[in-house]
XYZ file of C-alpha atoms in Angstrom:
114
model
C -142.774 15.302 173.209
C -140.486 12.994 175.161
C -137.242 14.261 176.559
C -134.049 12.444 175.548
C -131.483 11.920 178.296
C -127.764 11.852 177.587
C -124.706 10.416 179.337
C -121.400 12.185 178.910
C -118.463 9.894 178.092
C -115.260 11.871 177.681
C -115.983 14.559 175.079
C -119.036 12.753 173.694
C -122.650 12.600 174.752
C -124.570 9.375 174.155
C -128.298 8.966 174.535
C -129.493 6.769 177.385
C -130.849 3.552 175.920
C -134.195 2.062 176.866
C -134.032 -1.098 178.918
C -130.470 -0.411 179.930
C -129.289 -2.834 182.582
C -127.138 -1.907 185.543
C -123.560 -3.042 185.736
C -122.804 -6.475 187.205
C -120.751 -6.848 190.382
C -117.135 -6.767 189.278
C -113.794 -7.244 191.008
C -111.075 -4.598 190.841
C -109.875 -5.976 187.496
C -113.321 -5.773 185.917
C -113.847 -2.251 187.241
C -110.439 -1.195 185.906
C -111.250 -2.660 182.480
C -114.620 -0.891 182.491
C -113.029 2.456 183.375
C -110.375 2.121 180.660
C -112.995 1.042 178.117
C -115.130 4.114 178.866
C -112.241 6.581 178.930
C -109.934 5.354 176.183
C -112.278 3.487 173.823
C -115.642 5.298 173.944
C -116.671 4.079 170.490
C -116.183 0.420 171.392
C -117.873 1.022 174.749
C -120.909 2.573 173.067
C -121.066 -0.219 170.458
C -121.112 -2.851 173.215
C -123.827 -0.958 175.070
C -126.035 -0.576 172.008
C -125.737 -4.281 171.171
C -126.500 -5.207 174.793
C -123.231 -7.107 175.140
C -121.412 -4.859 177.612
C -122.302 -6.813 180.759
C -121.390 -10.208 179.336
C -118.062 -8.869 178.062
C -117.310 -7.275 181.438
C -118.114 -10.520 183.253
C -115.994 -12.570 180.832
C -113.009 -10.196 181.093
C -113.357 -10.012 184.889
C -113.347 -13.807 185.276
C -110.418 -14.183 182.887
C -108.318 -11.563 184.653
C -109.071 -13.069 188.066
C -107.992 -16.504 186.826
C -104.779 -15.060 185.386
C -104.136 -13.288 188.690
C -104.487 -16.526 190.657
C -102.191 -18.373 188.236
C -99.558 -15.621 188.420
C -99.643 -15.591 192.229
C -99.235 -19.376 192.376
C -96.363 -19.318 189.866
C -94.561 -16.622 191.828
C -95.102 -18.521 195.081
C -93.492 -21.621 193.582
C -90.595 -19.697 192.036
C -89.847 -17.838 195.303
C -90.339 -20.882 197.552
C -93.166 -19.388 199.593
C -94.801 -22.246 201.486
C -96.207 -23.193 204.867
C -92.715 -23.899 206.218
C -91.662 -20.297 205.558
C -94.849 -19.076 207.269
C -93.940 -21.050 210.395
C -90.303 -19.951 210.393
C -90.617 -16.261 209.503
C -94.113 -14.794 209.288
C -92.925 -11.270 208.546
C -90.869 -12.405 205.562
C -93.754 -14.559 204.333
C -96.209 -11.644 204.480
C -93.711 -9.293 202.839
C -93.078 -11.752 199.995
C -96.807 -12.396 199.449
C -97.535 -8.648 199.324
C -94.730 -8.248 196.797
C -96.069 -11.151 194.713
C -99.612 -9.749 194.704
C -98.360 -6.301 193.708
C -96.313 -7.750 190.852
C -99.243 -9.813 189.572
C -101.592 -6.812 189.723
C -99.084 -4.613 187.902
C -98.697 -7.194 185.141
C -102.467 -7.468 184.666
C -103.075 -3.725 184.791
C -100.412 -3.167 182.145
C -102.137 -5.743 179.901
C -105.547 -4.095 180.373
C -104.306 -0.729 179.174
């Protein structure tokens, strides 16, 4: 008799599916979405895995979140007047502002993922 293997997801154990594919390479946004999906929505996660649509959804979400991140960073740069002139005049201020902008954009996206 064949042995059935199980993966533990939160409080639940799901059987390992045949032909299961590995996860695609994801950015930090895709990995965050994947973690939240597994931890907070195990039923939806398992449904996507059984239908074989998990990887394509992760790739789609990852690309979408990366595009939103780039748009947010560019919008903040325009609104705060961060340009090449500022980089030449005051590099420290430019770096500080860009770090602040990136942190704000990440926080906005992470709050939308949850």
